[in-house]
mmCIF file of C-alpha atoms and ligand atoms in Angstrom:
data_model
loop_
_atom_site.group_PDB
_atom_site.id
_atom_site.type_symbol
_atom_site.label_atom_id
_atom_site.label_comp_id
_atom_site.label_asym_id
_atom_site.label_seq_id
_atom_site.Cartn_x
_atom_site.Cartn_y
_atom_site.Cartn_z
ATOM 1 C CA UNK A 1 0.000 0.000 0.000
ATOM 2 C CA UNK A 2 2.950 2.129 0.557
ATOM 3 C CA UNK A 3 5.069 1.610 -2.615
ATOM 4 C CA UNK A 4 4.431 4.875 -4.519
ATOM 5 C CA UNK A 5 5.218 6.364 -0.925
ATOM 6 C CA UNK A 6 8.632 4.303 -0.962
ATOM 7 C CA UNK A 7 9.344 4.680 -4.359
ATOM 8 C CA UNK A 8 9.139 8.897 -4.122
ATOM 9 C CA UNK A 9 10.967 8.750 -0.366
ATOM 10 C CA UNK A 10 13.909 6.423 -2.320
ATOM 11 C CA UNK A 11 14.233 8.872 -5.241
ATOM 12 C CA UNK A 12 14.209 11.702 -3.155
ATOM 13 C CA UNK A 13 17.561 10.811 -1.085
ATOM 14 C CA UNK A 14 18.996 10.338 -4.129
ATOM 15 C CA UNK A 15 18.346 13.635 -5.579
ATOM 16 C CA UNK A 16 20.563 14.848 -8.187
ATOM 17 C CA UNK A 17 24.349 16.380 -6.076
ATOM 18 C CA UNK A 18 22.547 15.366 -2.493
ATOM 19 C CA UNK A 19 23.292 12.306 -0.179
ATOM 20 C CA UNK A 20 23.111 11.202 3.305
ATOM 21 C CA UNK A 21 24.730 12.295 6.139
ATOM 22 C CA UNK A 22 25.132 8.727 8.396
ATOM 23 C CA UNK A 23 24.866 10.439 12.339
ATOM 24 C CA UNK A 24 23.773 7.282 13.443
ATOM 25 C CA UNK A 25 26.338 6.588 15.701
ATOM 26 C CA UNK A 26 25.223 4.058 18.521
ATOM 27 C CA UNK A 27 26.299 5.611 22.268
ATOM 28 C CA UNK A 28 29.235 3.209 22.603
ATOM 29 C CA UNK A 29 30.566 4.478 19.117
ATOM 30 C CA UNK A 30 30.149 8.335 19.881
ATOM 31 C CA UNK A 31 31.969 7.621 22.960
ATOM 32 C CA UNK A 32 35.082 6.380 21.386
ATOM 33 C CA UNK A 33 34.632 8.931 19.188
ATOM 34 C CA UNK A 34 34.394 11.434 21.862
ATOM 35 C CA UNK A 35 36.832 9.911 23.836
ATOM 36 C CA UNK A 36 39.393 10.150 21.087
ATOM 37 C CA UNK A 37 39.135 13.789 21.146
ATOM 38 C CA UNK A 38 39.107 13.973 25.320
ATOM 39 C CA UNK A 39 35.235 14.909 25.137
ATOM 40 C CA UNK A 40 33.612 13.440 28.034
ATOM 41 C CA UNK A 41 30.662 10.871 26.807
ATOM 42 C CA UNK A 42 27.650 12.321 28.329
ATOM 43 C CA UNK A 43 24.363 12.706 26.665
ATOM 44 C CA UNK A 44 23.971 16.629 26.606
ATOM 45 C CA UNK A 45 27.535 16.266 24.949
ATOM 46 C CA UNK A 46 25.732 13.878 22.620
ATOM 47 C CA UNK A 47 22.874 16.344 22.074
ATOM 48 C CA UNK A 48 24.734 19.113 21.698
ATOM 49 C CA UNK A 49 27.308 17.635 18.850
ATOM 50 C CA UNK A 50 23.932 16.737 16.983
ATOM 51 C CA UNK A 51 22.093 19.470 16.910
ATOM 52 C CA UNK A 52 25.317 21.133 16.149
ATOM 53 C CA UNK A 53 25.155 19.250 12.497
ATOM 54 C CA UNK A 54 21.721 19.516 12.443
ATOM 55 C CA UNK A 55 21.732 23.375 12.193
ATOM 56 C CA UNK A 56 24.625 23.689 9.889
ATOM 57 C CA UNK A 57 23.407 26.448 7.288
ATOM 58 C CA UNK A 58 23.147 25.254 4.086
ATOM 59 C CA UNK A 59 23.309 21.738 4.602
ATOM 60 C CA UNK A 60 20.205 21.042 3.270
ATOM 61 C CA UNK A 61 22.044 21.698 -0.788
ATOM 62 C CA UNK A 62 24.189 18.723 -0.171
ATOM 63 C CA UNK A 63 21.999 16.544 2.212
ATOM 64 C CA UNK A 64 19.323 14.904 1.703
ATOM 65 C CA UNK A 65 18.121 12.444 4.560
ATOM 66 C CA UNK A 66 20.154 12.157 8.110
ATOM 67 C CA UNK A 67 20.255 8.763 9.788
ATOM 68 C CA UNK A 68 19.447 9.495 13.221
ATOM 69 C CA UNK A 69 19.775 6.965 16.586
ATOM 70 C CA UNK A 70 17.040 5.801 19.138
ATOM 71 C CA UNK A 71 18.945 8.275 21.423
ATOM 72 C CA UNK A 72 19.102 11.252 19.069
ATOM 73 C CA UNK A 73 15.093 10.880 17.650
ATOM 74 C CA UNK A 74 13.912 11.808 20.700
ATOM 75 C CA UNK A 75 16.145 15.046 21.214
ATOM 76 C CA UNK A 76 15.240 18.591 21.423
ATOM 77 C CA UNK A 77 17.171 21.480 19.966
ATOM 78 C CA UNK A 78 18.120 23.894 22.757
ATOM 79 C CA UNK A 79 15.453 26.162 21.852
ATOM 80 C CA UNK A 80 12.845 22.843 22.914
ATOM 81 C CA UNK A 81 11.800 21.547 18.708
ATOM 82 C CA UNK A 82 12.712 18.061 18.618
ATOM 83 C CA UNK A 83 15.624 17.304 16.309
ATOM 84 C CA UNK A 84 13.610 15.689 13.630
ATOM 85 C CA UNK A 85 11.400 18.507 13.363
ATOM 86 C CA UNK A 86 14.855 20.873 12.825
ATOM 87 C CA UNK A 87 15.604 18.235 10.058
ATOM 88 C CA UNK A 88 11.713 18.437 8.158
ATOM 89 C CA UNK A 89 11.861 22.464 8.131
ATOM 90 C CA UNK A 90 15.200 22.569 6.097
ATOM 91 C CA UNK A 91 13.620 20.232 3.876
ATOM 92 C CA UNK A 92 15.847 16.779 5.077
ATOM 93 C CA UNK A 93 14.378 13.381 5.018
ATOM 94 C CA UNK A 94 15.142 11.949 8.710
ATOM 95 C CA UNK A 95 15.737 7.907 9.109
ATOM 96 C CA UNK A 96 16.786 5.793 11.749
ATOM 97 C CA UNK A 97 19.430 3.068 12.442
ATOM 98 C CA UNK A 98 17.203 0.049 13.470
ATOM 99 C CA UNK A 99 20.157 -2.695 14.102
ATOM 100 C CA UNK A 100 20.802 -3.424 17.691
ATOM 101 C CA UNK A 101 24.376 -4.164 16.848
ATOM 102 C CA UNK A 102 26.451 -7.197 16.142
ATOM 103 C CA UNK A 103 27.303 -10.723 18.241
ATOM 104 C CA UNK A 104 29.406 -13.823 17.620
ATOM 105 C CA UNK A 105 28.140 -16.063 15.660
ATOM 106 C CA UNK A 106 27.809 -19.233 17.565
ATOM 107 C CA UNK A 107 30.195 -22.029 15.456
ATOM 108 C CA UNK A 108 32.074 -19.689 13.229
ATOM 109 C CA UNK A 109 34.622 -18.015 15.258
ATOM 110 C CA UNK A 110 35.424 -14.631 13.418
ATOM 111 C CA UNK A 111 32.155 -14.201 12.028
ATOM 112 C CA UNK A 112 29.575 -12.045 13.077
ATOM 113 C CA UNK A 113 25.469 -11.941 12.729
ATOM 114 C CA UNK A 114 23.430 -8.734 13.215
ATOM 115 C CA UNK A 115 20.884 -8.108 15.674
ATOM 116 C CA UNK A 116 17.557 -6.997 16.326
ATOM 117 C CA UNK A 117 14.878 -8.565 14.265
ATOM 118 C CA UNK A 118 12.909 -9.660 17.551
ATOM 119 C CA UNK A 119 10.833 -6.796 18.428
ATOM 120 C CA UNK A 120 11.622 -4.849 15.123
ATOM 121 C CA UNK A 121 7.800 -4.027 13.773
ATOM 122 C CA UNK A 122 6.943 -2.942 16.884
ATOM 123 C CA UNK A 123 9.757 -0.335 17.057
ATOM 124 C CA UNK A 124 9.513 0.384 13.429
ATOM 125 C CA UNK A 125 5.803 1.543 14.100
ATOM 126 C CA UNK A 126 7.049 3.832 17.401
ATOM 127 C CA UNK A 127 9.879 5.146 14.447
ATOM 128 C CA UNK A 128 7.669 6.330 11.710
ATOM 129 C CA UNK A 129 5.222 7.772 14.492
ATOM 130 C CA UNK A 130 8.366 9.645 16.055
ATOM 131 C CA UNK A 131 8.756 10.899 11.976
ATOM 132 C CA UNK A 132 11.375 8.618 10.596
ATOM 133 C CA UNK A 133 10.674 8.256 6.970
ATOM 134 C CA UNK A 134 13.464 5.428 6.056
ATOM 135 C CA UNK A 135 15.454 2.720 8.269
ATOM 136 C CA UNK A 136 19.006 1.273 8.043
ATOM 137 C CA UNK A 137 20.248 -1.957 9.630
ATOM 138 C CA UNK A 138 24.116 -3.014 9.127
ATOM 139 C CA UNK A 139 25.726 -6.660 8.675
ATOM 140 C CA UNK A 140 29.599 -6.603 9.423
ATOM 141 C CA UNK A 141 31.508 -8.921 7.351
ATOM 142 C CA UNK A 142 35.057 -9.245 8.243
ATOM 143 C CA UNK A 143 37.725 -10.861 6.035
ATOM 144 C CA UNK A 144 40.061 -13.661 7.542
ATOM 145 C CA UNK A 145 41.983 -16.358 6.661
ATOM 146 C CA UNK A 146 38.763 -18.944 7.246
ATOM 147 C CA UNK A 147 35.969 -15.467 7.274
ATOM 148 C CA UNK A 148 33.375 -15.108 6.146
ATOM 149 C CA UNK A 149 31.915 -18.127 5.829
ATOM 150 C CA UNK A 150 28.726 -18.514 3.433
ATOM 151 C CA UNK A 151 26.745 -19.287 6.506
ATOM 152 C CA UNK A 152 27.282 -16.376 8.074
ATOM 153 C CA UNK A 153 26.652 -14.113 4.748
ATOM 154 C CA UNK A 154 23.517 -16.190 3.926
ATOM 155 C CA UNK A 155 22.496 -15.623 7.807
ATOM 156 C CA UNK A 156 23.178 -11.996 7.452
ATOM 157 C CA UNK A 157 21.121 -11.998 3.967
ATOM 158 C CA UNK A 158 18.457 -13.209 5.389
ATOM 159 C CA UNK A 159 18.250 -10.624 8.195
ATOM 160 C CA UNK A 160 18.527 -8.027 6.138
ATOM 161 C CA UNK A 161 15.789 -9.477 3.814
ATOM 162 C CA UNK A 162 13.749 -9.786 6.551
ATOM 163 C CA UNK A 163 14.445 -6.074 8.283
ATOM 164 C CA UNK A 164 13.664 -4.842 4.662
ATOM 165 C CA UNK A 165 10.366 -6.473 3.990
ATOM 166 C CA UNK A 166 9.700 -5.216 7.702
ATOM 167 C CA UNK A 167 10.462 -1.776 7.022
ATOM 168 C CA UNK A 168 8.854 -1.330 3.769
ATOM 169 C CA UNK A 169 5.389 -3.349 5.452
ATOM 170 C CA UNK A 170 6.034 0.350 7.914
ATOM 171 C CA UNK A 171 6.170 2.090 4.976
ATOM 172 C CA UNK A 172 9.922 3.429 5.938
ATOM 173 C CA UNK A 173 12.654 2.930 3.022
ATOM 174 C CA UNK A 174 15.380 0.167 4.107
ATOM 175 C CA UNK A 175 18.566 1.193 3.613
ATOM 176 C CA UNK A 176 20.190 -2.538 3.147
ATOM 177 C CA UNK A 177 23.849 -2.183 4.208
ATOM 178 C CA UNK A 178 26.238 -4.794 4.138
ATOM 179 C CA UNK A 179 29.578 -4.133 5.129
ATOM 180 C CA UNK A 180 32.652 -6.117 3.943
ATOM 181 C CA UNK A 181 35.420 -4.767 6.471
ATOM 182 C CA UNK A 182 38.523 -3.245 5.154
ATOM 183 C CA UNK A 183 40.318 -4.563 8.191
ATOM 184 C CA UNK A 184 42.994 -6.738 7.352
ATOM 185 C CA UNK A 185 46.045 -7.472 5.155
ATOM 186 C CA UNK A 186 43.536 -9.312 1.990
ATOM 187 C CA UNK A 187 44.386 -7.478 -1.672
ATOM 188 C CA UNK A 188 41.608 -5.607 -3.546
ATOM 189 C CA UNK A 189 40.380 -8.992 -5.501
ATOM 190 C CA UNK A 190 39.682 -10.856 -2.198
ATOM 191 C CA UNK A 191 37.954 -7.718 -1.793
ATOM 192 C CA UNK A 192 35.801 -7.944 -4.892
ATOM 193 C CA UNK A 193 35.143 -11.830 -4.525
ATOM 194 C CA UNK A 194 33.802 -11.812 -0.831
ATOM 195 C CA UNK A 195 31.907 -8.479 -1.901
ATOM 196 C CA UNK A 196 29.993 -10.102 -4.889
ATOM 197 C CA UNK A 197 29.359 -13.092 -2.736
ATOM 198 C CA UNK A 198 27.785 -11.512 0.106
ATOM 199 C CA UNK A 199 26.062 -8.756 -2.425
ATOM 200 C CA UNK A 200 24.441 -12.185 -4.731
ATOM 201 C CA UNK A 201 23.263 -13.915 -1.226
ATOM 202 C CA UNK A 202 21.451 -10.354 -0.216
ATOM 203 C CA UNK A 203 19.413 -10.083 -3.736
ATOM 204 C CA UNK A 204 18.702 -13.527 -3.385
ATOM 205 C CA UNK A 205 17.091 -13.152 -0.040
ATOM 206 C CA UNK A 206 15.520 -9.693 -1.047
ATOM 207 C CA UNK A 207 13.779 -11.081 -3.855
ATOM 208 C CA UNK A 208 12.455 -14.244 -1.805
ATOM 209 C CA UNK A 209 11.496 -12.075 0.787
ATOM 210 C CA UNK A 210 9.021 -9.945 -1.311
ATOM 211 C CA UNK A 211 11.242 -6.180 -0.821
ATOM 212 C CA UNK A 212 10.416 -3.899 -3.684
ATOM 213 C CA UNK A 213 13.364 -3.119 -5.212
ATOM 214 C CA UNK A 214 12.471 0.216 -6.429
ATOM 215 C CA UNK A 215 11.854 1.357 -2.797
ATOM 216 C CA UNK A 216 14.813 0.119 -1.325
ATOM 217 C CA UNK A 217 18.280 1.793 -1.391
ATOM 218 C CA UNK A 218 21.892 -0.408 -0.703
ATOM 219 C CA UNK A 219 24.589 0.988 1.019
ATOM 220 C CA UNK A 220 27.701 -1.028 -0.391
ATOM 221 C CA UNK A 221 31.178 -0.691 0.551
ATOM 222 C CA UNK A 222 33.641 0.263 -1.931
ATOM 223 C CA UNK A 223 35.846 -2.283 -2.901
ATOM 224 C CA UNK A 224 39.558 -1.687 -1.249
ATOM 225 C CA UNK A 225 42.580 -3.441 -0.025
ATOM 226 C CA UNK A 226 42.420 -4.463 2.994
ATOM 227 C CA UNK A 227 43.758 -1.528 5.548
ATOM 228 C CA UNK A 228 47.440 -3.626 5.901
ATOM 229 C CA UNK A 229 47.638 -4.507 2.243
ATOM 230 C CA UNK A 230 51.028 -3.713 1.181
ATOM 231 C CA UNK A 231 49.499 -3.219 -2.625
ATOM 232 C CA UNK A 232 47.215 -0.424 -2.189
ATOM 233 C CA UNK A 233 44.903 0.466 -4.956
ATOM 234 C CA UNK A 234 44.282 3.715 -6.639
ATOM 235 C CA UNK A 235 41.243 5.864 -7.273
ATOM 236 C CA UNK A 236 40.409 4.391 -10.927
ATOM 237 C CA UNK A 237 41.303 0.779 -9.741
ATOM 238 C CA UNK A 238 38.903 0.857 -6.335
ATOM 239 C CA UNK A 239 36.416 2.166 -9.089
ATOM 240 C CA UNK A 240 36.504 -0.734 -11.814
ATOM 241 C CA UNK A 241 36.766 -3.288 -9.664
ATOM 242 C CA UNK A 242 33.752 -1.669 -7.357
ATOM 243 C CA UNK A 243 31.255 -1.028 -10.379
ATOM 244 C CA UNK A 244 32.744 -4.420 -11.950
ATOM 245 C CA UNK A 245 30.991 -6.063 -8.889
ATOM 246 C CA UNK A 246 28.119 -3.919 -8.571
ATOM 247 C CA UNK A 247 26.828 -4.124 -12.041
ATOM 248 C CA UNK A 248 27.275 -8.250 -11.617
ATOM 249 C CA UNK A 249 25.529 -8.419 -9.022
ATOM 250 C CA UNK A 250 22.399 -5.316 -8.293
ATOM 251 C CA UNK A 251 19.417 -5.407 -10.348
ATOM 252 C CA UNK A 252 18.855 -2.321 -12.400
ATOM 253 C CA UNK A 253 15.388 -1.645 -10.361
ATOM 254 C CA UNK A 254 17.463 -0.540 -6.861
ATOM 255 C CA UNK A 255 17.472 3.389 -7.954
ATOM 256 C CA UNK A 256 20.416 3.896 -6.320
ATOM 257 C CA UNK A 257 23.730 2.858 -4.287
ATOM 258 C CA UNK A 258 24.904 4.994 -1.380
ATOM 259 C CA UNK A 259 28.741 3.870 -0.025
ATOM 260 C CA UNK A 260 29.647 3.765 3.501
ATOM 261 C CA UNK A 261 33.248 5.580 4.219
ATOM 262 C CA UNK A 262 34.000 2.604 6.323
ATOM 263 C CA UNK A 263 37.266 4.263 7.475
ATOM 264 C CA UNK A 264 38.699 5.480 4.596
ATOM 265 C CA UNK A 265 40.478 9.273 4.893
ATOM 266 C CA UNK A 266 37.403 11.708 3.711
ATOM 267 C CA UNK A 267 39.576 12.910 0.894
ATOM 268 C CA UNK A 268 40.092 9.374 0.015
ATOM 269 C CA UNK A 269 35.976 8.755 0.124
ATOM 270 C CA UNK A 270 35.584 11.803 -1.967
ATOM 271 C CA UNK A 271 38.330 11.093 -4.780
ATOM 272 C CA UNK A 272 36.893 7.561 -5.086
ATOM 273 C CA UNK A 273 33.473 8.765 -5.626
ATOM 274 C CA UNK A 274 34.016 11.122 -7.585
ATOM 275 C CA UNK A 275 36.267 8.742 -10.048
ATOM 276 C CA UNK A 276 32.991 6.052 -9.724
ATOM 277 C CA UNK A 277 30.695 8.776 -11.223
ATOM 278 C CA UNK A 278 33.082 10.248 -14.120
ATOM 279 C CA UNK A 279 33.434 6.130 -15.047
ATOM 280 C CA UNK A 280 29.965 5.471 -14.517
ATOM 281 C CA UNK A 281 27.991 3.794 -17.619
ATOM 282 C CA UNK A 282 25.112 1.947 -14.654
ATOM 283 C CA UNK A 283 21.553 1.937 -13.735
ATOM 284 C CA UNK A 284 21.855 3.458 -10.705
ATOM 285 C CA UNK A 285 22.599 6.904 -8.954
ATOM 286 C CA UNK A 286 25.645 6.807 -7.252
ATOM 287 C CA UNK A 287 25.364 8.204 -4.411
ATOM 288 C CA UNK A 288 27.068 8.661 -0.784
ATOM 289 C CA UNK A 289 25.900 7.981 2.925
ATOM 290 C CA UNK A 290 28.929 8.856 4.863
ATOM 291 C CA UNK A 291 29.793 8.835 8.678
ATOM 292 C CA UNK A 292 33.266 9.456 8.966
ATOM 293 C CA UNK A 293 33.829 11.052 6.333
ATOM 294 C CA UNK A 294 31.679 13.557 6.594
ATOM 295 C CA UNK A 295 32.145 14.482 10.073
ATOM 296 C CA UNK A 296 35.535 13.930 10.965
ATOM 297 C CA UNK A 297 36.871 17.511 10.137
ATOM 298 C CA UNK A 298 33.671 18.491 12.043
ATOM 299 C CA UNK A 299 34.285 16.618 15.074
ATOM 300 C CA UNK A 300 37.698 17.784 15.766
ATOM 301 C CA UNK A 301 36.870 21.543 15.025
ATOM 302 C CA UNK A 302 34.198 21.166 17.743
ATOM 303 C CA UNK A 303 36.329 19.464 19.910
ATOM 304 C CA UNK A 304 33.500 19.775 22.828
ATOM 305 C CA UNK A 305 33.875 23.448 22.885
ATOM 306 C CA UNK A 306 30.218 25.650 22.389
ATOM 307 C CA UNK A 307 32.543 28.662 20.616
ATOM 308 C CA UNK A 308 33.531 26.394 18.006
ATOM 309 C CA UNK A 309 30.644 25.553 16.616
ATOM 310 C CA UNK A 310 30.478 27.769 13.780
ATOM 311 C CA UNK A 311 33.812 26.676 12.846
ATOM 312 C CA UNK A 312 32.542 22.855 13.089
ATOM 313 C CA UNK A 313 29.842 23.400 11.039
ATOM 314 C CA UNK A 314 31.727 25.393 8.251
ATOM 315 C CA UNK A 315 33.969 21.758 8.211
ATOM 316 C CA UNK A 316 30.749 20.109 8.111
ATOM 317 C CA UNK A 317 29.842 21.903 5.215
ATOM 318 C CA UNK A 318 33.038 21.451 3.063
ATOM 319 C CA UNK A 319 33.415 17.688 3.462
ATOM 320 C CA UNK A 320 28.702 17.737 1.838
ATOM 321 C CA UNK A 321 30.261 20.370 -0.863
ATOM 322 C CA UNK A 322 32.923 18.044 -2.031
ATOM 323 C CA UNK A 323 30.761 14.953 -1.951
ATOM 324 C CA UNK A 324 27.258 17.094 -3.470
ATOM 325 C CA UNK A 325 30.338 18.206 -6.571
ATOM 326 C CA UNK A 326 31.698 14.271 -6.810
ATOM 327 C CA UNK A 327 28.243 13.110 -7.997
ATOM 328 C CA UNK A 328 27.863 15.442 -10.481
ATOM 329 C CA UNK A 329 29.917 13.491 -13.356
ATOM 330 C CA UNK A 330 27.851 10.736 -13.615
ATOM 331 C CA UNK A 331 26.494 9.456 -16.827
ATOM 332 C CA UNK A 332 23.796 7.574 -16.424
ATOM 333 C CA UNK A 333 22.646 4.931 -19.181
ATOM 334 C CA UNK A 334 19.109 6.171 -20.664
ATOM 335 C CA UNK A 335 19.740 10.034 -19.766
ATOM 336 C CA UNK A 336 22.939 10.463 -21.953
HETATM 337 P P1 13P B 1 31.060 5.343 7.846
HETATM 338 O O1 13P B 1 30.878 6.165 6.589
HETATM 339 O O2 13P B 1 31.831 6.048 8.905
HETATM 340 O O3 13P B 1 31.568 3.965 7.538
HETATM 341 O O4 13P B 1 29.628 5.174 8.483
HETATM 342 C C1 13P B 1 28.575 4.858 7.674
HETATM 343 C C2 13P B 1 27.639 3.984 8.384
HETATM 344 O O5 13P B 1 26.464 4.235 8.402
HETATM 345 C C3 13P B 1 28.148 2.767 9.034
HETATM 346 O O6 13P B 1 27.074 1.965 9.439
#
């Protein structure tokens, strides 16, 4: 019932030069990340760092949906509006992380299985009343010597089929995100072969589990050598071999594909987008939905302190500039 609903919510974050800004940090992440810095981890710190994004002027040219955390959907602005409603008046779609994290998977030491399927329609209901318009729920893949095994990708397939098909039943967008780690000392074609792997088991399970494509967004990771890979790749390699996968393995009805940083330098993030979109002969958009990169340079200019916030945000703003200019190469087949 909600599909033309989906459809229009999954074209809009994917509007021409926009993408989404991933603040969906769960508290023990923001910690480290304040902790890092020597910000103490308390929740008016956590507040105040989001609505500090939140407000940046402009952001709304480069941004068009902000993933926000069960925490941070319920937070007011200092002036009292909640945080979503700050989001909805500059014109920016918000969603919500819906994962409850990661655990061990129980016979396959190294691999891991998402979380939080259990009570998920239930919250996905509260969500959508609180004014979250689409969801996002992670699997972590890490590469080892015996990882991943195709039990755990087909396990973590499944729950992401299954959070989808939830999701859209809300009428929320899934943003399907599996993660294939760059930890680790594999070369950019182990890369590539666990990547199309886990990204075949996914469609598989998305199809059998009903999710309309066309309402549905995935949020790949580019394909890299691993971080301790003596043979690193460059910009135009990371960019065949990422679109080599991607076009053998998501249907042309997903409108569009927006990366994960995953720990990559921002300028790094940037230069390999960018390089996807100039090379880009595909049915999708191309798109970003950044974390790190995005607010790295922010969160150090802040650095806790209230009288650097305009500072902060102007960082904020740079890193959505440079990412809004790297989509705007792309070529896409049917509009040439
Ligand atoms: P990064 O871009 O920092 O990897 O974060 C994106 C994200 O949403 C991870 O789940």
């Amino acid at each position: 019932m909600f599909d033309l609903q989906l459809e229009s919510t999954a074209r809009a974050l994917i509007a021409p030069g926009k993408g989404i800004l991933a603040a969906d940090e769960s508290t023990s992440t923001i910690s480290k990340r304040f902790m890092n810095i020597g910000v103490e981890a308390n929740e008016e710190n956590r507040r105040a760092y989001r609505e500090l994004l939140f407000t940046t002027p402009g952001l709304h040219q480069f941004i068009s949906g902000i993933i926000l955390y069960d925490e941070s959907i319920r937070h007011l602005s200092s002036d009292g509006t909640p945080l979503v409603n700050v989001l909805k008046q500059q014109g920016i779609i918000p969603g919500i992380k819906v994962d409850k994290g990661t655990a061990d998977m129980a016979g396959f030491p190294g691999d891991k299985v998402t979380v939080g399927l259990d009570d998920l329609r239930e919250r996905l209901a509260e969500y959508r009343e609180l004014g979250a318009r689409f969801t996002k729920w992670r699997a972590v893949i890490a590469i080892g010597s015996d990882t991943p095994s195709d039990c755990c990708l087909r396990a973590n397939a499944h729950s992401l089929a299954r959070f989808a098909a939830l999701s859209q039943e809300a009428g929320l967008v899934p943003i399907v995100e599996p993660e294939v780690l760059m930890d680790g000392t594999h070369t950019i074609q182990r890369h590539a072969v666990i990547t199309q792997k886990a990204l075949r088991f996914v469609f598989e399970a998305l199809v059998e589990h009903r999710v309309r494509l066309e309402g549905m967004l995935l949020k790949p990771k580019m394909v890299l050598a691993g971080k301790e890979c003596p043979h690193q790749a460059d910009a135009a390699e990371v960019a065949d071999e990422t679109l080599r996968c991607m076009r053998r393995t998501v249907p042309a009805a997903v409108p569009g594909l927006v990366f994960l940083s995953g720990g990559q330098r921002d300028v790094d993030a940037t230069a390999h987008l960018k390089t996807m979109n100039q090379r880009h002969t595909a049915p999708w958009e191309l798109s970003f939905s950044f974390g790190r990169a995005l607010q790295d340079s922010a969160l150090k200019s802040w650095d806790g302190n209230s009288s650097n916030i305009t500072q902060a945000q102007r960082a904020l703003h740079d890193r959505a500039q440079c990412n809004s200019e790297a989509r705007s190469n792309s070529i896409q087949i049917g509009k040439q």
